[in-house]
Short mmCIF file of C-alpha atoms in Angstrom, two decimals:
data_model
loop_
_atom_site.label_atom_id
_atom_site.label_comp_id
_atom_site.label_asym_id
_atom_site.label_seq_id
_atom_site.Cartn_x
_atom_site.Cartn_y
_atom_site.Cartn_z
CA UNK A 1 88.49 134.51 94.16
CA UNK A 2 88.97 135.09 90.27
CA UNK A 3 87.75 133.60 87.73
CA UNK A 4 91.39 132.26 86.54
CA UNK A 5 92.01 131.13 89.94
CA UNK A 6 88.54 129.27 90.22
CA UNK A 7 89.94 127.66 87.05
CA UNK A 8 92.95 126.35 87.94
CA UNK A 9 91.12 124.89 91.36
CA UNK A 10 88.45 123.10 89.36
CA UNK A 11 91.19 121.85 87.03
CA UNK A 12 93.04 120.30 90.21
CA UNK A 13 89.86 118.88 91.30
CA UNK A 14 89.08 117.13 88.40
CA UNK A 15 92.42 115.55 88.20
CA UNK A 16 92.63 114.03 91.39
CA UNK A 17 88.93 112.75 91.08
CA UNK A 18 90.29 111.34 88.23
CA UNK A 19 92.56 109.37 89.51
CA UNK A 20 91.55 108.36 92.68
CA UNK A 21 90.43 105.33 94.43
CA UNK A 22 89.20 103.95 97.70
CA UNK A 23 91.41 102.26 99.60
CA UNK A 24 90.18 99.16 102.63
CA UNK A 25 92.26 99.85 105.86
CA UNK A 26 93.06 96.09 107.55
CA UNK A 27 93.63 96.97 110.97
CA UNK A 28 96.03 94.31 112.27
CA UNK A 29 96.55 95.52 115.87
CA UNK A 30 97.11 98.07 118.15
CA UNK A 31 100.05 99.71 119.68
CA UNK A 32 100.76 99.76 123.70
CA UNK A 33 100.08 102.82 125.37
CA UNK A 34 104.04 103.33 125.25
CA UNK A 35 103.66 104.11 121.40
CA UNK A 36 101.28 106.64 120.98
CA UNK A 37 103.74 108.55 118.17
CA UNK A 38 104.76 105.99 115.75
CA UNK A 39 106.32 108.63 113.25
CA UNK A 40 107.91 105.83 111.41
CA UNK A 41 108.01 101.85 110.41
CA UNK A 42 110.02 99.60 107.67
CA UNK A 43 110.39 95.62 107.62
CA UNK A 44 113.94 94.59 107.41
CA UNK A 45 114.54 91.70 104.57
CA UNK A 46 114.39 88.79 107.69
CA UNK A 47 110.97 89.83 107.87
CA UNK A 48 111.40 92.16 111.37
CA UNK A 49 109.00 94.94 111.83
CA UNK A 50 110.40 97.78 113.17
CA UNK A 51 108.93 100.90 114.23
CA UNK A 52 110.24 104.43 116.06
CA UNK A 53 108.86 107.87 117.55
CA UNK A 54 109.18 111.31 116.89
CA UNK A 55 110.23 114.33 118.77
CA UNK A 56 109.65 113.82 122.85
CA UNK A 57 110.79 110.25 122.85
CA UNK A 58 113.27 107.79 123.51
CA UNK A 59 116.04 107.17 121.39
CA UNK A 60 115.12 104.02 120.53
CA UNK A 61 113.73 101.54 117.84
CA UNK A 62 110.86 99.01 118.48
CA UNK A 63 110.63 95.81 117.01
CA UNK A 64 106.81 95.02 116.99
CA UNK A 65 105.29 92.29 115.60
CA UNK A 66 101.56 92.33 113.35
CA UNK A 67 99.49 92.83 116.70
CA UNK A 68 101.22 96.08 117.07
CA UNK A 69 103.10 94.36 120.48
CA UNK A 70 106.71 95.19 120.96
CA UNK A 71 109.17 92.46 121.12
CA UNK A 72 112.23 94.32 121.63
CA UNK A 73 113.22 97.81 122.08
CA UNK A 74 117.24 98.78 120.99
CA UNK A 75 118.43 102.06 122.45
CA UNK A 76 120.58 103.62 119.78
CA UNK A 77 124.30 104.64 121.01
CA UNK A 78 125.49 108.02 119.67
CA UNK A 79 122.09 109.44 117.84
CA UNK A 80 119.38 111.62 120.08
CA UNK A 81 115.72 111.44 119.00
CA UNK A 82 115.70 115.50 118.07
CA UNK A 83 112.20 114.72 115.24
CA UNK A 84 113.20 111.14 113.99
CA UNK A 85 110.16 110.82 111.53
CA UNK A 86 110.78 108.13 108.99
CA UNK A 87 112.67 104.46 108.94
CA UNK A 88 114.19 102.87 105.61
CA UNK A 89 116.73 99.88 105.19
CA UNK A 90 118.76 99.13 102.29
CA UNK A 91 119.19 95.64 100.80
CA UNK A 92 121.83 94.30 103.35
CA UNK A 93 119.65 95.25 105.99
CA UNK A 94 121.40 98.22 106.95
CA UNK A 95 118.57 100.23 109.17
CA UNK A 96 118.83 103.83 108.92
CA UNK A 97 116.29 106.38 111.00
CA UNK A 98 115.56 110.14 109.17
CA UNK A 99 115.82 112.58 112.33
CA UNK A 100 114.83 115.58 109.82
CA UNK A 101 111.62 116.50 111.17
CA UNK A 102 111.81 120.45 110.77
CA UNK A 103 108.31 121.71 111.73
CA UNK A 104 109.51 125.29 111.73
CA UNK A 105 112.22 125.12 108.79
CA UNK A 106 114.82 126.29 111.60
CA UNK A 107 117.09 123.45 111.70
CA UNK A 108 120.36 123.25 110.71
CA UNK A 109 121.55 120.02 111.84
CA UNK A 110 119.61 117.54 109.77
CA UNK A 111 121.14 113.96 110.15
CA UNK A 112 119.96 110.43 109.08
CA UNK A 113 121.39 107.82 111.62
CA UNK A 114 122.57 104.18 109.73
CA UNK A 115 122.55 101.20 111.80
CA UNK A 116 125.10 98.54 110.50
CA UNK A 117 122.72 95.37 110.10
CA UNK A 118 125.54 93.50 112.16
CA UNK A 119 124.79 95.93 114.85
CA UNK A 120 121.51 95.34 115.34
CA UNK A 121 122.00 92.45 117.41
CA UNK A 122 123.47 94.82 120.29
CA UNK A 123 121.82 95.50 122.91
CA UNK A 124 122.74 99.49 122.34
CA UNK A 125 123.46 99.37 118.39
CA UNK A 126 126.10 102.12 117.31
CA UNK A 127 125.11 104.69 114.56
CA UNK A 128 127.02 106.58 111.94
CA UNK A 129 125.91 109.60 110.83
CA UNK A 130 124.74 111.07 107.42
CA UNK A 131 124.44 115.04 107.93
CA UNK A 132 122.95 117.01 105.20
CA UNK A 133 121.42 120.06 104.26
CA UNK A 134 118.85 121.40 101.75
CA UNK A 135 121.16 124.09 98.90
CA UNK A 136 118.17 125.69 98.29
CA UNK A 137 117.10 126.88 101.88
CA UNK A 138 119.53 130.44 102.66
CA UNK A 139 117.15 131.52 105.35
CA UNK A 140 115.98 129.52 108.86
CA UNK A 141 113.23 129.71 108.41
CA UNK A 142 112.51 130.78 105.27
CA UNK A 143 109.57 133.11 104.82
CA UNK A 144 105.95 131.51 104.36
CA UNK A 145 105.94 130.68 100.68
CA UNK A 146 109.32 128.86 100.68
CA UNK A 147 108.58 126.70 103.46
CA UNK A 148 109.55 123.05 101.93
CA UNK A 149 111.93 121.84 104.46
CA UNK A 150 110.24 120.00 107.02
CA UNK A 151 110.65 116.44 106.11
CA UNK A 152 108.97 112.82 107.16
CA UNK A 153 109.80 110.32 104.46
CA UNK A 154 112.51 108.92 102.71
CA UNK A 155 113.85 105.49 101.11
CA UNK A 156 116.86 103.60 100.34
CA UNK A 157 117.45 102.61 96.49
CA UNK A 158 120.91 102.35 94.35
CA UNK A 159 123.19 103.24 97.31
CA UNK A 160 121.24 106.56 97.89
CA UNK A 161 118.75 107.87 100.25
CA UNK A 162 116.04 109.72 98.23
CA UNK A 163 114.10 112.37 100.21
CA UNK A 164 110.61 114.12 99.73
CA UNK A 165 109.95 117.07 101.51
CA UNK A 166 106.83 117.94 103.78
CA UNK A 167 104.65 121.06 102.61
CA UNK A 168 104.38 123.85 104.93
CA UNK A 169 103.95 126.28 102.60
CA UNK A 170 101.32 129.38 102.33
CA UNK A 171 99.96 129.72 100.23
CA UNK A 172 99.69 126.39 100.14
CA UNK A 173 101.52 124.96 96.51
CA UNK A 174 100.84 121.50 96.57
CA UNK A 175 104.67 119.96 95.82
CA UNK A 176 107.38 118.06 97.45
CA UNK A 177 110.96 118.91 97.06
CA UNK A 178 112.92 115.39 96.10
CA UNK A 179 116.95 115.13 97.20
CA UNK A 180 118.77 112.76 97.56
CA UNK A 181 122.34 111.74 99.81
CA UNK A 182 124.55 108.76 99.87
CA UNK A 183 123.86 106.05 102.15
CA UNK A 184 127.49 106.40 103.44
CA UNK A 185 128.61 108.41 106.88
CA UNK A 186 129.52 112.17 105.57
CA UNK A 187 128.68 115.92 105.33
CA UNK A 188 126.90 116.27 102.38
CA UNK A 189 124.91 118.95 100.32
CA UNK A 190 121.63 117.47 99.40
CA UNK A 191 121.39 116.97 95.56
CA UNK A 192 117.96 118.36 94.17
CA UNK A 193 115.96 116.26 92.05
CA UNK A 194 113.17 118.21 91.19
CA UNK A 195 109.87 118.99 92.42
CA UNK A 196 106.56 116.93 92.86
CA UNK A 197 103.15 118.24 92.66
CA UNK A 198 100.86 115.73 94.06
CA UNK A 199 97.41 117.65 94.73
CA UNK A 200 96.12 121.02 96.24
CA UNK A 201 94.46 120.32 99.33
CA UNK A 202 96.89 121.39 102.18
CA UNK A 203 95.19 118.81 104.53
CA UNK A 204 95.69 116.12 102.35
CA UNK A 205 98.76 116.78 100.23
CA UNK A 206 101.80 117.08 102.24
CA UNK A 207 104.11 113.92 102.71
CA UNK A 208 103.85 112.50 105.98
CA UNK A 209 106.26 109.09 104.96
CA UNK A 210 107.73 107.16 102.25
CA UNK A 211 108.97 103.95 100.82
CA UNK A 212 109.54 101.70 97.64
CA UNK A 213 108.55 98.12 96.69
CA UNK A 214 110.87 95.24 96.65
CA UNK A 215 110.86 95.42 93.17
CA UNK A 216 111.64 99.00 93.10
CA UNK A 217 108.73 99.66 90.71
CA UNK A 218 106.40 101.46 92.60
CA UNK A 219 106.78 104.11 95.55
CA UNK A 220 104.56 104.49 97.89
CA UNK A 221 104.22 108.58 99.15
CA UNK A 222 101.76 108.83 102.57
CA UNK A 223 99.76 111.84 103.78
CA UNK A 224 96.75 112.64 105.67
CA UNK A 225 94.40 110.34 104.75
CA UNK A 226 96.17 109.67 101.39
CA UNK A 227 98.53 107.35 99.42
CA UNK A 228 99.96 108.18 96.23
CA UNK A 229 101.64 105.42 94.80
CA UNK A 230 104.50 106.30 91.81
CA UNK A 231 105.08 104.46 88.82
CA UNK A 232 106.59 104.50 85.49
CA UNK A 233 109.14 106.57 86.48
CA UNK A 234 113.16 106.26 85.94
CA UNK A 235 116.01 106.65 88.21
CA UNK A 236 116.43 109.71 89.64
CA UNK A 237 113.64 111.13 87.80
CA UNK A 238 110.68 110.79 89.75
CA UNK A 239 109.28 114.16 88.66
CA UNK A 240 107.05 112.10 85.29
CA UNK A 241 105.64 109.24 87.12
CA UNK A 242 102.33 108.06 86.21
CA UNK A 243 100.54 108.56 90.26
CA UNK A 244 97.90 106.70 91.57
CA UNK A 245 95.63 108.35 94.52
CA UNK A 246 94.51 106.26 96.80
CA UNK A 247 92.02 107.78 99.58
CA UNK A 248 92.73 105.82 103.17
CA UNK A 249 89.25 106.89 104.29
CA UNK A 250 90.57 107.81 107.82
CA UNK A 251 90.45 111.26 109.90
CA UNK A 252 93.60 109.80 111.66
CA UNK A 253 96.56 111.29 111.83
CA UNK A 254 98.81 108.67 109.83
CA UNK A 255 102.28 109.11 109.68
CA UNK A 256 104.15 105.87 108.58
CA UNK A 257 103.78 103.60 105.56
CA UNK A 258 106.05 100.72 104.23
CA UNK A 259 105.79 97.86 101.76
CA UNK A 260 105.48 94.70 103.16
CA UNK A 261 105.81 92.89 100.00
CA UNK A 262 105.25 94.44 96.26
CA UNK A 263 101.30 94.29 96.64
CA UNK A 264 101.04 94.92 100.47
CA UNK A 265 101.49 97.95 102.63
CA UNK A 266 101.44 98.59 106.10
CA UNK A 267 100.22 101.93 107.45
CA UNK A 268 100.25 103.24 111.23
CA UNK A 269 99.07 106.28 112.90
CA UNK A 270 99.65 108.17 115.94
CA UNK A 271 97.24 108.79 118.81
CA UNK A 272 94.72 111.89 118.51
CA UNK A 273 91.10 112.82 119.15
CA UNK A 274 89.38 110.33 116.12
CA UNK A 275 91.37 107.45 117.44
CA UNK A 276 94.66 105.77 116.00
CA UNK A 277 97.72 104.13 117.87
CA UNK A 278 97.25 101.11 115.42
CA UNK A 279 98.88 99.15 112.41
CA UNK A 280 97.13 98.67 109.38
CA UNK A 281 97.20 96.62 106.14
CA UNK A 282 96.25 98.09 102.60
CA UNK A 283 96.27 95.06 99.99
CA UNK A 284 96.94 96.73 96.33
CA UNK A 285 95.89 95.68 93.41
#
């Protein structure tokens, strides 16, 4: 390594030392067996927890209450679990599912599926469909240092659905791409926000969900082990924000994050060889 590039790594370092503080995981519960992949989870405004899987399960939502025990399960009529990765709802409770997981930045059908809130007291709610695609992607896949179009979180604000991008870049750049689409069946072509460089480590850096508070003053972006929480930042600008690092002391593989109130977040992780398969609490201060 050069000296330059030592540099610049020592710079990073310092910054997110900086800047970061230790988080206390509440575990509230665990999962049934049937949820091992919980790629996703948002509370609708009555208060409902709701929770769905990723690629290689049913296409369904789970409504699960703070034990991590389902209560109901809602197959969703005319939308197929492809990589659904993240949930979001709007303020009319409006439910919509990202199915935009893109592990190989191959996929050209990209879709986020929006439940009508007066459909989610069917037995098989019915879905319209938001397809979109990235303008900046000309190549599936792309080659290695372009790839920025795998995604896991988004969230609802202003009649828009604002997206950050997952990292699978190498080398490894540290930033998430942010778009956004409106929350409104369509075709649409993604509109490009700007870029987000949250930290360097590529075990730790690359957006695994997302979400906003009530108040829609902070934004909460998860990773591996990792929370960066957004503020100070203006409307669709979220490339300044003042960011927060908060380190989830875990070596599970967490996935899903989602404010339960403005001070309270709930966290879940999938199944895998340190543990997981539970819901969690983080209080903020």
């Amino acid at each position: 390594m050069n000296k330059i590039a030592l540099i610049f790594l020592l710079v990073i370092a310092q910054a997110c030392a900086q800047n970061t503080y230790m988080g206390n995981l509440e575990k509230l519960g665990k999962f049934p067996s049937k949820l091992k992949e919980v790629s996703g989870l948002e509370v609708t405004p009555n208060g409902n927890i709701w929770v769905i899987e990723d690629s290689g399960n049913k296409d369904k939502i789970y409504r699960v209450d703070k034990d991590g025990d389902i209560k109901e399960s809602l197959k969703i009529d005319h939308a197929k679990n492809r990589d659904w990765e993240d949930l979001t709802v709007d303020t009319e409770g409006n439910l919509y599912i990202g199915d935009f997981g893109n592990n190989k930045n191959a996929r050209e059908d990209l879709v986020i599926y929006k439940i009508p809130e007066d459909e989610m007291g069917k037995k098989e709610p019915n879905a319209d469909k938001i397809e979109f695609f990235y303008p900046q992607q000309k190549d599936f896949p792309p080659k290695k240092d372009s790839l920025y179009f795998d995604t896991e979180g988004f969230f609802h604000l202003d009649d828009h659905l604002y997206i950050f991008t997952k990292n699978r870049t190498r080398p490894y750049s540290g930033k998430t791409l942010i778009y956004r689409v409106p929350d409104k069946e369509g075709e649409y072509e993604a509109e490009f926000l700007g870029s987000l460089f949250l930290c360097g480590d590529q075990d730790h850096c690359s957006v695994t969900s997302a979400d906003i508070s009530p108040d829609g003053k902070t934004i909460a972006l998860l990773s591996y082990g990792f929370a960066f929480l957004l503020t100070d930042f203006s409307t669709p600008d979220f490339t300044k924000s003042s960011i927060k690092i908060i380190d989830l002391q875990t070596d599970t593989q967490i996935e899903s994050i989602c404010f339960y109130d403005n001070n309270t977040l709930l966290i879940a992780d999938e199944e895998n060889n340190h543990g997981g398969r539970k819901l969690y609490e983080l209080k903020l201060d």
